[in-house]
Amino acid sequence: MNLMIEWIYKSKNGTEVVFHSDYMPAAHALTIGEDIEKLGRAKNLTYIDQHDSTWMAKEIKKYLKEMETEPHNVKVYFDGGYDIQTKQAGLGVVIYYEQNGKWYRMRRNAPAQGLDSNNEAEYAALHLSIVELELLDVHHQEVTFIGDSQVVINQMTGEWPAYEKELANWADRIDEKLKSLGITPQFELVPRKLNSEADRLATQSLQGIDITGQIELQEE
């Protein structure tokens, strides 16, 4: 979770000015906020998240304590494949996360019916990744979503408009799901070779190979 600090600075002659910080990780915001308060010239110091919700210092400390035992530092790789001949789609998702001081990798693929294009398959893979995040109990934090689909990444970031109704519906559904989980997404477009794990899972799904698994990693 990223937070912005808002506070009123009162000068020696009584002049007051409102200051806002940039958004920063919650732990950093708490440290800086406590330092600001020690100066003795700040009042009404408030922490605000990217959903415009306000937080008290004790709530942030509780959140940070809970996050030690919950999945965090989450990165998601997703990919979708579509076979024009059979009209079948395969979805692949790889999730890396930290929990209790250890790093894990979760892999999942799945077939999908009723899709009409590779772009829909890519959106379906992104949606599947968010469903998996919910099952992992990932919430109220920033998550990086990495894919090789220019259409999906650029439409989800607002760089490109979604003119096709089906794709717009997928984007809306994903936005609603992210909002309900309190997840702030960061989307990253990469070449296909850097998305090989998710691509392979999607291909294996099209081949009828089901994969679901989680392992602990020795290194990040």
Coordinates of C-alpha atoms in Angstrom, one line a residue, residues 82 86-89 111-117 120 166 170:
Y82 CA -6.3 -18.6 -28.7
T86 CA -10.8 -24.9 -32.5
K87 CA -11.9 -21.6 -30.9
Q88 CA -10.4 -22.7 -27.7
A89 CA -8.4 -20.5 -25.3
P111 CA -8.9 -23.5 -20.5
A112 CA -11.5 -20.9 -21.4
Q113 CA -14.7 -21.3 -23.5
G114 CA -16.7 -18.7 -25.3
L115 CA -13.9 -16.3 -26.3
D116 CA -13.6 -15.0 -29.8
S117 CA -10.0 -13.6 -30.1
E120 CA -10.1 -11.7 -25.1
E166 CA -16.2 -7.3 -25.4
W170 CA -13.4 -7.3 -19.6

